[in-house]
CSV table of C-alpha atoms in Angstrom, one decimal:
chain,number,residue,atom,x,y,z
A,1,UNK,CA,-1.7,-23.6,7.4
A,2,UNK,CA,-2.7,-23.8,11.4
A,3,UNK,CA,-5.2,-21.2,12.2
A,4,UNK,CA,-7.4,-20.0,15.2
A,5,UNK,CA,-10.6,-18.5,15.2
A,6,UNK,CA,-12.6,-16.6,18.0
A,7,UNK,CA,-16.2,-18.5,18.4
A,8,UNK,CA,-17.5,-14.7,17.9
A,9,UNK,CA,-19.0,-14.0,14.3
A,10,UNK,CA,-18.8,-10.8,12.6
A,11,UNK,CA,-21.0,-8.2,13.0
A,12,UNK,CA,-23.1,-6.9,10.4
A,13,UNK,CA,-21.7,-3.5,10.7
A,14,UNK,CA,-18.3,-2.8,11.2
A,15,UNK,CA,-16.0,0.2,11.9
A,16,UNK,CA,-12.7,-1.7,10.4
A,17,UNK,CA,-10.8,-4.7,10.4
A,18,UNK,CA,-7.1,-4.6,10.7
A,19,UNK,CA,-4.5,-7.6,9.7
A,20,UNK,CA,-1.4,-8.0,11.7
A,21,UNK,CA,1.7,-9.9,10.3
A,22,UNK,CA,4.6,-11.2,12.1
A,23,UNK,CA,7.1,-11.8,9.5
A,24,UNK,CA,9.3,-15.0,9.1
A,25,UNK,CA,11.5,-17.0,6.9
A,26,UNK,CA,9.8,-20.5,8.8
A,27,UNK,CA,6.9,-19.5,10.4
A,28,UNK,CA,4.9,-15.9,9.5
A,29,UNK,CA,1.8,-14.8,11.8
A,30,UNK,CA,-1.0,-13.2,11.3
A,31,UNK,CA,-4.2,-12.1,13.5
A,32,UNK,CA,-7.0,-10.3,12.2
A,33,UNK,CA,-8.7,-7.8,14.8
A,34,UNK,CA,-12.3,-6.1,14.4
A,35,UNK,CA,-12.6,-2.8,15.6
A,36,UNK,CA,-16.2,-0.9,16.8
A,37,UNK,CA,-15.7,2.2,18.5
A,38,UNK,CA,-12.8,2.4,21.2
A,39,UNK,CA,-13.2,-1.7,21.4
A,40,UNK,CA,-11.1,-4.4,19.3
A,41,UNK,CA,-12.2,-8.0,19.4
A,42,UNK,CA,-10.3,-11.3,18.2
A,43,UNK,CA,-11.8,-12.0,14.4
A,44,UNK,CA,-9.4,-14.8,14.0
A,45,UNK,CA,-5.2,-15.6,14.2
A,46,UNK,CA,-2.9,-18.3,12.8
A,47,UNK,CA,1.0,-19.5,10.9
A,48,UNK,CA,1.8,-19.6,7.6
A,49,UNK,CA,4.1,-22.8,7.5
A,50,UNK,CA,6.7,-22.2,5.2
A,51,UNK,CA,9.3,-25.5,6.7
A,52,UNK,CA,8.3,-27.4,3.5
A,53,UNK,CA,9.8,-25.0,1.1
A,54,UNK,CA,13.4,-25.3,0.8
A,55,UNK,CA,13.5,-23.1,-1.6
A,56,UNK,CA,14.0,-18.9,-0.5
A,57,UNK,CA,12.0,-17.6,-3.5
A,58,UNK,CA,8.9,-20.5,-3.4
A,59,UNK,CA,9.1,-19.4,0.2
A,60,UNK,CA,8.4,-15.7,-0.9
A,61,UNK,CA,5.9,-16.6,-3.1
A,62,UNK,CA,3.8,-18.8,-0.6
A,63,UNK,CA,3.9,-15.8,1.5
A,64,UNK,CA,2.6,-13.8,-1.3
A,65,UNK,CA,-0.3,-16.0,-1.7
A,66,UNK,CA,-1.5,-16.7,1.7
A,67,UNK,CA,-1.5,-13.1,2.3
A,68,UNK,CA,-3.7,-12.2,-0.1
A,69,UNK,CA,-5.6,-15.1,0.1
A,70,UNK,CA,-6.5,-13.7,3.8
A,71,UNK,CA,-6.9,-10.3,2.9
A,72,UNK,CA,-9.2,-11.3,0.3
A,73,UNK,CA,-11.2,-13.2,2.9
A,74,UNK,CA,-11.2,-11.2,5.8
A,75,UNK,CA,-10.9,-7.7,3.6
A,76,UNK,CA,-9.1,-5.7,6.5
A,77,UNK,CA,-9.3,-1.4,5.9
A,78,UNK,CA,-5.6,-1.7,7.0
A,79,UNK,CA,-2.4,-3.7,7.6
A,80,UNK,CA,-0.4,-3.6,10.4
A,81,UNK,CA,3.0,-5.4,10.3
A,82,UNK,CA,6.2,-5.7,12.8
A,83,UNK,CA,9.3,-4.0,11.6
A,84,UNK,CA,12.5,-6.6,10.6
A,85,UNK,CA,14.8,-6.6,13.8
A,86,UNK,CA,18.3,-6.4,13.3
A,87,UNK,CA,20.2,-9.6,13.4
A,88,UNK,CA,23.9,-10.0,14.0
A,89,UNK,CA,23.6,-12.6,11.0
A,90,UNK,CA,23.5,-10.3,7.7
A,91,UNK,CA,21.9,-13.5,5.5
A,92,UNK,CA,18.8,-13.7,8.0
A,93,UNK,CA,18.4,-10.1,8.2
A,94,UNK,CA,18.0,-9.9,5.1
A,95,UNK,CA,16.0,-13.1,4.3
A,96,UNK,CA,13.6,-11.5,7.3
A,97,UNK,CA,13.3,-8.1,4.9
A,98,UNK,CA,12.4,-10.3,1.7
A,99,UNK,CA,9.4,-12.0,3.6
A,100,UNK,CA,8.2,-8.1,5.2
A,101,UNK,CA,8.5,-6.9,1.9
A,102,UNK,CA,6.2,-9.8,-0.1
A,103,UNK,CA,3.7,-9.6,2.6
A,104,UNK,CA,3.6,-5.9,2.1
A,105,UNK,CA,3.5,-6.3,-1.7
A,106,UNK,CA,0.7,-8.5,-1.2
A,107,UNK,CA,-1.4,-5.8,0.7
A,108,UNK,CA,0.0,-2.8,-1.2
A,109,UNK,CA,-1.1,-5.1,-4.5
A,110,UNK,CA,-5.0,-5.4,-2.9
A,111,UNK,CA,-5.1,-1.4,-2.0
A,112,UNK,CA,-4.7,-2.1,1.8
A,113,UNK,CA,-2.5,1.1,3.7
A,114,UNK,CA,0.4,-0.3,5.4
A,115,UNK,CA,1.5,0.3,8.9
A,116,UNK,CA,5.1,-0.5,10.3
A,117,UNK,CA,5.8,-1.1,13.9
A,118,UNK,CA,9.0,-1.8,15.7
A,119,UNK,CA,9.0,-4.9,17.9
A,120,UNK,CA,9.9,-2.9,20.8
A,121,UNK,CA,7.1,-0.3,20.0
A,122,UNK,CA,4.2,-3.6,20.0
A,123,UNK,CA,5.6,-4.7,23.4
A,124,UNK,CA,5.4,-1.2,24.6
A,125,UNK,CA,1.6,-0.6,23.8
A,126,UNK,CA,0.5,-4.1,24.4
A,127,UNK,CA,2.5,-4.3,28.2
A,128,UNK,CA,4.2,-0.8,28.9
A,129,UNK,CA,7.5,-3.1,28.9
A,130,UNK,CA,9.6,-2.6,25.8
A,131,UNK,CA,11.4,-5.4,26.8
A,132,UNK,CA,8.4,-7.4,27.3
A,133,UNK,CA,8.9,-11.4,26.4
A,134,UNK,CA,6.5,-13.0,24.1
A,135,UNK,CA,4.8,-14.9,26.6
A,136,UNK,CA,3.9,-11.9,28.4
A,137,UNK,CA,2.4,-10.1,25.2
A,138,UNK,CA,0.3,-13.1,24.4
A,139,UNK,CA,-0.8,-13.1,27.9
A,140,UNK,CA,-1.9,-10.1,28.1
A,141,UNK,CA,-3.7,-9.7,24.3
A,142,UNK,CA,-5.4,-12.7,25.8
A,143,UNK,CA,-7.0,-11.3,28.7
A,144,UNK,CA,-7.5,-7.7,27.1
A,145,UNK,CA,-9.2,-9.9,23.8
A,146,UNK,CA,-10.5,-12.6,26.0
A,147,UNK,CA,-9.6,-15.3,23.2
A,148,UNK,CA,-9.2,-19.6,24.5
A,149,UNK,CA,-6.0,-19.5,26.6
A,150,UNK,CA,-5.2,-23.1,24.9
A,151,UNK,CA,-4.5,-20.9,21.9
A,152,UNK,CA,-1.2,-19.5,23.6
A,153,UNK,CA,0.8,-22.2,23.4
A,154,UNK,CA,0.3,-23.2,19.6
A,155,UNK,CA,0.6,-19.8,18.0
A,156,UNK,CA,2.9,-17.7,19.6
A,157,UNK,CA,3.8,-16.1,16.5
A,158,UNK,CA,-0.1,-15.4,15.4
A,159,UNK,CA,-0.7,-14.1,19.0
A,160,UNK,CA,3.1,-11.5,17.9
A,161,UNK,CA,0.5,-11.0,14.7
A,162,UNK,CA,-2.5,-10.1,16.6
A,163,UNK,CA,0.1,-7.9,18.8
A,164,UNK,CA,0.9,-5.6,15.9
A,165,UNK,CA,-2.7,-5.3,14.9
A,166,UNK,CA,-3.8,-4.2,18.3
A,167,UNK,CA,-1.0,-2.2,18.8
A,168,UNK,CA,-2.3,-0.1,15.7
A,169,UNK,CA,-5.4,0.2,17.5
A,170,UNK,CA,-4.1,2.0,20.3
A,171,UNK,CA,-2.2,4.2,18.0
A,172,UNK,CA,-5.0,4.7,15.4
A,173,UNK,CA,-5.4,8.5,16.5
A,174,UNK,CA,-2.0,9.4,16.2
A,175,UNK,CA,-1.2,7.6,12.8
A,176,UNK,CA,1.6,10.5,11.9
A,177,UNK,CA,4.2,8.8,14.4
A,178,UNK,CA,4.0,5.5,11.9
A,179,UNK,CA,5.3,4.6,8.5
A,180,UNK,CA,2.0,4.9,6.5
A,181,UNK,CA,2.5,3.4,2.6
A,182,UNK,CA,-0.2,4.5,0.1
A,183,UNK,CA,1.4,2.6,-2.9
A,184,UNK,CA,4.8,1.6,-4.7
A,185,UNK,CA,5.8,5.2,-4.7
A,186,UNK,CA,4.9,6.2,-1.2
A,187,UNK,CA,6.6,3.0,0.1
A,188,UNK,CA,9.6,4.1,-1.9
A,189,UNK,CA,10.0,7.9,-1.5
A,190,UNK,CA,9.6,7.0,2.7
A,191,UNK,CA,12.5,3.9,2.4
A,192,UNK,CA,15.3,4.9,-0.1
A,193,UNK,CA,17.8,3.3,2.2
A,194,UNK,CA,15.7,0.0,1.2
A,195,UNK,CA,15.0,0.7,-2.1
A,196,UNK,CA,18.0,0.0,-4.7
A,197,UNK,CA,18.6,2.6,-7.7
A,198,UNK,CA,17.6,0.1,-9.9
A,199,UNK,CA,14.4,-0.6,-8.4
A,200,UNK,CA,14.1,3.0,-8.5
A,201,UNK,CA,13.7,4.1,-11.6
């Protein structure tokens, strides 16, 4: 595990805390963000390293693990978490949709809502660019957080993590627009396209 975290201590009182993840098969991020009013401020941001594991399902189940290991130790109110992009190659697709899924087992497993953001809609609230590359999203969650610049070149995919949990943020009043998952049955009923028969009943 490589992790990052903001010289700034927690408050005593706080509004909320919200977890971002970044899924991925060989490196997942995550950033956790604290919220106070219409202000957000870097609690901490890092990789899980899953290289080691040659194994898909160990893979899945170290995800599991370090998921809730953070939730349980930074207790976020709510999870926000990038959507799986399409790929032209089927198999990573749908190895990307196995690691979403565990990380969202994990929160859905410690009471934690869900949120789900598509990659273009993070870019878009971070920058105003849809299109925006990832340099240019950590660059600017780094001067809107104010967070050690040397961080930017180690953890690109925490600072995608911290991305999707400040993108929440800005989108906290109009949490309609957003897939919003209460539990197993809410997460089911809102993604039957995902959700086999089997796993149905």
């Amino acid at each position: 595990m490589v992790f990052y975290t903001n010289n700034t201590t927690f408050a005593n009182v706080m509004e909320k805390v919200i977890l971002g993840i970044d899924p991925g098969t060989n490196i997942m991020g995550y950033g956790v963000i604290k919220v106070q009013g219409n202000k957000a401020e870097m609690v901490t941001m890092g990789v899980i390293d899953l290289r080691k594991f040659g194994d898909g399902y160990l893979k899945l189940g170290h995800i599991f693990e370090r998921v809730t290991g953070i939730i349980e130790g930074y207790l976020p109110d709510e999870m926000a978490i990038e959507a799986p992009f399409l790929n032209k190659n089927v198999q990573t697709t749908l190895k990307l949709g196995r690691a979403q899924g565990t990380a969202i087992a994990a929160a859905i497993q410690r009471g934690v809502p869900v949120h789900e953001y598509a990659p273009m809609k993070i870019k878009m609230a971070i920058t105003g660019n849809g299109a925006a590359s990832k340099e240019q999203v950590a660059g600017m969650l780094q001067r809107m957080l104010k967070f050690d610049k040397d961080a930017l070149s180690k953890f690109m995919d925490a600072t995608d993590a911290l991305g999707a949990a400040y993108c929440h943020f800005m989108q906290m009043n109009r949490p309609e627009s957003q897939a919003h998952y209460k539990g197993w049955k809410d997460f089911i009923v809102k993604n039957k396209e995902k959700v086999s028969k089997t796993c149905q009943k």
